[in-house]
PDB file of C-alpha atoms in Angstrom:
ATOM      1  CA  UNK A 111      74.511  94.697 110.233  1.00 40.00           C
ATOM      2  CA  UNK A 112      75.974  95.400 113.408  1.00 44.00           C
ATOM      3  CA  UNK A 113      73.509  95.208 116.959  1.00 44.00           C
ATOM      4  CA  UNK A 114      70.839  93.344 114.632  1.00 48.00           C
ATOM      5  CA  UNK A 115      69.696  89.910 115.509  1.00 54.00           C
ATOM      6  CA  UNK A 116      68.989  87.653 112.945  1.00 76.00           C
ATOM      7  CA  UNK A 117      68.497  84.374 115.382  1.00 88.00           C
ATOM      8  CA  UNK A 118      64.683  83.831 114.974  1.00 88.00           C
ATOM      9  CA  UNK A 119      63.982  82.732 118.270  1.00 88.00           C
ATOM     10  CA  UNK A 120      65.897  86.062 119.903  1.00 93.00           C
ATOM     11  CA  UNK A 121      63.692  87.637 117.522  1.00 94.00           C
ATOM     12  CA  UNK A 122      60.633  85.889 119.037  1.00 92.00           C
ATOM     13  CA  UNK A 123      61.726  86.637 123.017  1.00 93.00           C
ATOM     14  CA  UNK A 124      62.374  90.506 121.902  1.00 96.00           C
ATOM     15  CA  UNK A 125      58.463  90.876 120.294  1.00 96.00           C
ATOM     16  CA  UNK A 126      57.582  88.963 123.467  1.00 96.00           C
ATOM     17  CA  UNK A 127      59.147  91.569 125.892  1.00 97.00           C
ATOM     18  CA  UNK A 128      57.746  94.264 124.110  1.00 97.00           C
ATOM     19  CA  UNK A 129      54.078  92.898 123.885  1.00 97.00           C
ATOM     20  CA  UNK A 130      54.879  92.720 127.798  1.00 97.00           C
ATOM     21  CA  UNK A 131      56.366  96.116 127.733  1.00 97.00           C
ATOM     22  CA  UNK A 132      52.952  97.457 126.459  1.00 97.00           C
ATOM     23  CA  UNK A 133      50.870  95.553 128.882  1.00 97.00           C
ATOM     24  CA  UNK A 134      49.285  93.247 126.031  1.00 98.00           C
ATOM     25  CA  UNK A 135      50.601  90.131 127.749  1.00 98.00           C
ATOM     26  CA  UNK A 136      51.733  89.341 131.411  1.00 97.00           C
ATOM     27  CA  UNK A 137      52.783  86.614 132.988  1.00 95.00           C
ATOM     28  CA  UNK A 138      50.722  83.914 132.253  1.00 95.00           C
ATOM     29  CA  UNK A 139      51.868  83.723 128.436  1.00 95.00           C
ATOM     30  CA  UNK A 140      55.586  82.678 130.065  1.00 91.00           C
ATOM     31  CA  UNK A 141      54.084  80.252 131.956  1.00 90.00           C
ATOM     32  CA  UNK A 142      52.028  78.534 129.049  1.00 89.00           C
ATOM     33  CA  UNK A 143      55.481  79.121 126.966  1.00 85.00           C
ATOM     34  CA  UNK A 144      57.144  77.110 130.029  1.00 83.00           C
ATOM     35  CA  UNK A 145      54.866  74.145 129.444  1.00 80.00           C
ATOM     36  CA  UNK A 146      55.706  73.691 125.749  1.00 69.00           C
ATOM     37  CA  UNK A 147      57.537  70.632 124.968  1.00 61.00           C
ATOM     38  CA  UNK A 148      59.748  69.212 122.451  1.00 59.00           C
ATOM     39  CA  UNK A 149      57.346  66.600 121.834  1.00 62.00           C
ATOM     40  CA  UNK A 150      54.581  69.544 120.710  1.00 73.00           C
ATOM     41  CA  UNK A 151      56.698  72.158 119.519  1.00 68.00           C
ATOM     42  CA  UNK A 152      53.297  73.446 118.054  1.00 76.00           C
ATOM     43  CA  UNK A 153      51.644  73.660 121.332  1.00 83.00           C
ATOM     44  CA  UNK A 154      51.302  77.466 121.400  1.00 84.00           C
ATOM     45  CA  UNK A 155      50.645  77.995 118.161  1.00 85.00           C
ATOM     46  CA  UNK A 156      47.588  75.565 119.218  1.00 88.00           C
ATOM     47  CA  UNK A 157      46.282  77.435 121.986  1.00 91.00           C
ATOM     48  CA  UNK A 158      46.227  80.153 120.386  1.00 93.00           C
ATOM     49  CA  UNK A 159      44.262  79.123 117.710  1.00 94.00           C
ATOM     50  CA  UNK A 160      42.070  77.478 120.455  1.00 96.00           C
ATOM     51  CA  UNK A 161      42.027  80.766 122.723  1.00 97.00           C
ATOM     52  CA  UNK A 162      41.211  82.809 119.070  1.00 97.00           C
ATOM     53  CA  UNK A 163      38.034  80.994 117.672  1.00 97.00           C
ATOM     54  CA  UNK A 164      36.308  80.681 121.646  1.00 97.00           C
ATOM     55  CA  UNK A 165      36.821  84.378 121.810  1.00 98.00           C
ATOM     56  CA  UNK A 166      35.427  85.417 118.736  1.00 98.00           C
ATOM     57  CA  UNK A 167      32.049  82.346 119.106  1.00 97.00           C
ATOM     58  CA  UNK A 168      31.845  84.759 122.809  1.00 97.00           C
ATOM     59  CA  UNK A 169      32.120  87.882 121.165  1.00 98.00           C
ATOM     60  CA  UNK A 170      29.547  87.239 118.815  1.00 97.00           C
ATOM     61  CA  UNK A 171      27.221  85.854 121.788  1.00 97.00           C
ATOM     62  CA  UNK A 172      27.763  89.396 123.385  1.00 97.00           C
ATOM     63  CA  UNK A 173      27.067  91.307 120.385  1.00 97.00           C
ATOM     64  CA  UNK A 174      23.786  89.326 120.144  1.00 95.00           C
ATOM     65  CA  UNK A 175      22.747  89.560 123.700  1.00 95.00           C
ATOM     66  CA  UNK A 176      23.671  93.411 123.536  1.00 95.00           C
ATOM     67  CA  UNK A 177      21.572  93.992 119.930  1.00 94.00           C
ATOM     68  CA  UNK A 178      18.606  93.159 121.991  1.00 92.00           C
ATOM     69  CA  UNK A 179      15.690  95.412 122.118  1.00 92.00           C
ATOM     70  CA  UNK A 180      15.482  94.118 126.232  1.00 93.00           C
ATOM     71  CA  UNK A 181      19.382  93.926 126.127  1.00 94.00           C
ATOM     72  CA  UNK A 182      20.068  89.989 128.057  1.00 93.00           C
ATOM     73  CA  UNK A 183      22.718  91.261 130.877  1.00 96.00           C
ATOM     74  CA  UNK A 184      23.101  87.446 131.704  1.00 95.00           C
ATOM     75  CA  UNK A 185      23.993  86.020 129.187  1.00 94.00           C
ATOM     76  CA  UNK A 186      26.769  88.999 128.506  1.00 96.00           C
ATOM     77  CA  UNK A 187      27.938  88.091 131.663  1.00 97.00           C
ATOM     78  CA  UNK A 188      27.732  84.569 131.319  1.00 96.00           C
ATOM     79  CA  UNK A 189      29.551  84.674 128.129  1.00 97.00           C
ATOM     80  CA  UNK A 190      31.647  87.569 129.405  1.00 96.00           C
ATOM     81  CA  UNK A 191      32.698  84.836 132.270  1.00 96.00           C
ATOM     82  CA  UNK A 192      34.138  82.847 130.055  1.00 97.00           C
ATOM     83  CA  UNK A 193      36.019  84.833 127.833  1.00 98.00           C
ATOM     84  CA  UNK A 194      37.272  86.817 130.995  1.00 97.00           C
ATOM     85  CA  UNK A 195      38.662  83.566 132.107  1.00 97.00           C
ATOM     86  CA  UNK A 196      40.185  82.528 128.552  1.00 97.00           C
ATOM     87  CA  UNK A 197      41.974  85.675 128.329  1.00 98.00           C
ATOM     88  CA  UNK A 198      43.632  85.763 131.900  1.00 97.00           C
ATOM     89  CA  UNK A 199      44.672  81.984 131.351  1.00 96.00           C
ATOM     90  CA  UNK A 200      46.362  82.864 128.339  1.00 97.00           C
ATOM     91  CA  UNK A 201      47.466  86.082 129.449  1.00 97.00           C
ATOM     92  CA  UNK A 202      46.184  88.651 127.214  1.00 98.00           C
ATOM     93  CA  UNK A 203      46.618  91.793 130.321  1.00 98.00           C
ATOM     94  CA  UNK A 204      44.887  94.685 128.601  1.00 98.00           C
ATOM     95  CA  UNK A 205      42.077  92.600 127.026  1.00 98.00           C
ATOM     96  CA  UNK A 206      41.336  91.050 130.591  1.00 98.00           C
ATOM     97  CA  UNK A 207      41.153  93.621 132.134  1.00 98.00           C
ATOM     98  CA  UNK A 208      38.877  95.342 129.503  1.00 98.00           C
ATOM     99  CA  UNK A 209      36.790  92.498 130.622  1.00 98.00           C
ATOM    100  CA  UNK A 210      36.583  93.179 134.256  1.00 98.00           C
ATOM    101  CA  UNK A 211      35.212  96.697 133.121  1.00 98.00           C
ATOM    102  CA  UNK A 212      32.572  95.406 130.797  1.00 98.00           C
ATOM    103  CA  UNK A 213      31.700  92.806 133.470  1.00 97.00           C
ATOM    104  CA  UNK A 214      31.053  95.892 136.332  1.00 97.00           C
ATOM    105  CA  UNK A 215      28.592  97.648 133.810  1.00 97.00           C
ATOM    106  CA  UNK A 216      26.898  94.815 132.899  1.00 97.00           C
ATOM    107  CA  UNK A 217      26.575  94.002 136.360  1.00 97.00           C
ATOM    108  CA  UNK A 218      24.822  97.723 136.992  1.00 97.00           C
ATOM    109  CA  UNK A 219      22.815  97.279 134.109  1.00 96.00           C
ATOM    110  CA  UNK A 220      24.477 100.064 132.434  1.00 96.00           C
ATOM    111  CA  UNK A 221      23.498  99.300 128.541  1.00 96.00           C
ATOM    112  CA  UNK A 222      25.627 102.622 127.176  1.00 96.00           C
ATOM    113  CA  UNK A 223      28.395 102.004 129.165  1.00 97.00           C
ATOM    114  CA  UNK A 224      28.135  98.450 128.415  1.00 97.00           C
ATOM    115  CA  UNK A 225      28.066  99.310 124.449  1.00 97.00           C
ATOM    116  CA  UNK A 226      31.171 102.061 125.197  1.00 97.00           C
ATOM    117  CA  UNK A 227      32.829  99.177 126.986  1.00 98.00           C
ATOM    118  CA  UNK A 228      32.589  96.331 124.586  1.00 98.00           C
ATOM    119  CA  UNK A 229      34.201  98.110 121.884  1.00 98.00           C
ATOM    120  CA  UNK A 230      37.266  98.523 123.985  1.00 98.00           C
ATOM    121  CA  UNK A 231      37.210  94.442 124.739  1.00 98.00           C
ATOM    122  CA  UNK A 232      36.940  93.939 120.948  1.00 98.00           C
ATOM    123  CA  UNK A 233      39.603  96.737 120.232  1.00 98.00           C
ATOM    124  CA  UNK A 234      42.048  94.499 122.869  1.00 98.00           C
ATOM    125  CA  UNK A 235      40.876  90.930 121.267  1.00 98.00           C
ATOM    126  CA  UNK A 236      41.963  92.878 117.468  1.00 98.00           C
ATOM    127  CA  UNK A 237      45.323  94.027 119.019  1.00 98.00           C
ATOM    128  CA  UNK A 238      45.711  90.226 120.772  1.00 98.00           C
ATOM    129  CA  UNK A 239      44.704  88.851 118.309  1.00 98.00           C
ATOM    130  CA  UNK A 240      47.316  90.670 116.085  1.00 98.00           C
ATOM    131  CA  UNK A 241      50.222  89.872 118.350  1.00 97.00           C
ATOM    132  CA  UNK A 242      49.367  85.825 118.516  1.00 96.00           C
ATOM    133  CA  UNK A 243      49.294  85.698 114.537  1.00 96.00           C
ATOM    134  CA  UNK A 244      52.548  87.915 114.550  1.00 95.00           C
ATOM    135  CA  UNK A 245      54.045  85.273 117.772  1.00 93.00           C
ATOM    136  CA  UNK A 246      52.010  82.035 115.888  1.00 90.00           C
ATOM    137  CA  UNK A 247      54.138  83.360 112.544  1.00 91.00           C
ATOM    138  CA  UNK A 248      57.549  83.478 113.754  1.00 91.00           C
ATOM    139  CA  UNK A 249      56.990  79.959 115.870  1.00 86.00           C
ATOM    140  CA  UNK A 250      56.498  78.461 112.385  1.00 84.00           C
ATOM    141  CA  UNK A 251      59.471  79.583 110.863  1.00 86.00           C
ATOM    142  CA  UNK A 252      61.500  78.653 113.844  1.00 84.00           C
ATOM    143  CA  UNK A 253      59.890  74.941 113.815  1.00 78.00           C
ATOM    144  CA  UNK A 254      60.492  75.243 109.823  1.00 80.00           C
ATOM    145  CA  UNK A 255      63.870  76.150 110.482  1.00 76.00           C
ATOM    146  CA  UNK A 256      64.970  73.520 112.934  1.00 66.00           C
ATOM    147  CA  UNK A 257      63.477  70.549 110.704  1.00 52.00           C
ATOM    148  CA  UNK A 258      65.248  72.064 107.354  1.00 54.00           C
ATOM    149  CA  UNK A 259      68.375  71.824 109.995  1.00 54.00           C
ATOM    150  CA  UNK A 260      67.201  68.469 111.017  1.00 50.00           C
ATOM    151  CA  UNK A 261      67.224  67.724 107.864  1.00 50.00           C
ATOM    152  CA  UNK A 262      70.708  68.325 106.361  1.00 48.00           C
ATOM    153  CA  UNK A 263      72.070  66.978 109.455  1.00 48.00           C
ATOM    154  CA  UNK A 264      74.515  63.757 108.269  1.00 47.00           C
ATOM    155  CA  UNK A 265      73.603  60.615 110.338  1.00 47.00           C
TER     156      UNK A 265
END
C-alpha cells in the first residue's frame, strides 16, 4: 500500500494532529506527552484514566446540584472549578472551554442556560473521552509491540 503508514507510533502522532486539528486537544496534551518516560511508558495511559473517572465523579456532582428543586449554583461551580482545571491541565480545548461557558451562567444564575450549557460540557467529555480510549488503545499496542520486540531480541 503505497502513502500508508503502518508504524504504530506515526499512526499515534497523525490521530494526535488531527484531534489538534479539530480543536479537541491543544497544547498541553504535548507537554504531558513530553514528560513521559521510559521508565513509565504507561504514564499517559494513566492520566487519562485518572483525568476520566474525576470527570465523570464531577459530572455526576453537577447533574445532582442542577436536579435540584433550589438548583445549588455553588457547588456547580465548585465542582465545575475543578473539572475546568482537570481538563485545561490535560488539555482537552473544546471541553475547557465548554467549561468556561457553563461557569459564566452559573455565575448569573442562569438555570436554563446552565442546563443548555452542561449538555455541551458532557457532549465534549463523550468526544474526549472517545479520543483518550482511541490514544490509550494504540499506546498499548505500541508498548505491546516493543516488549514482543524486546522479547525476540538475542542477548
Amino acid at each position: 500500500m503505497a502513502g500508508s503508514s503502518t508504524d504504530p507510533t506515526q499512526q499515534l502522532n497523525d490521530y494526535i494532529r488531527t484531534m489538534h486539528d479539530q480543536g479537541i486537544l491543544d497544547d498541553n496534551f504535548d507537554q504531558l506527552l513530553a514528560l513521559r518516560r521510559e521508565q513509565n511508558p504507561r504514564f499517559i495511559t494513566e492520566l487519562i484514566s485518572m483525568f476520566t473517572n474525576d470527570a465523570e465523579a464531577y459530572i455526576a456532582e453537577i447533574t445532582n446540584a442542577l436536579s435540584l428543586t433550589e438548583v445549588d449554583f455553588s457547588t456547580i461551580i465548585s465542582k465545575l472549578h475543578q473539572l475546568k482545571g482537570s481538563t485545561f491541565g490535560i488539555g482537552g480545548h473544546r471541553m475547557y472551554q465548554a467549561c468556561c461557558e457553563l461557569r459564566v451562567a452559573a455565575a448569573d444564575g442562569d438555570k436554563d442556560r446552565c442546563d443548555e450549557l452542561f449538555l455541551r460540557v458532557k457532549e465534549e467529555f463523550n468526544t474526549l473521552k472517545q479520543c483518550f480510549d482511541s490514544i490509550s488503545e494504540m499506546r498499548r499496542n505500541i508498548i505491546s509491540n516493543g516488549t514482543r520486540r524486546r522479547r525476540r531480541r538475542p542477548l
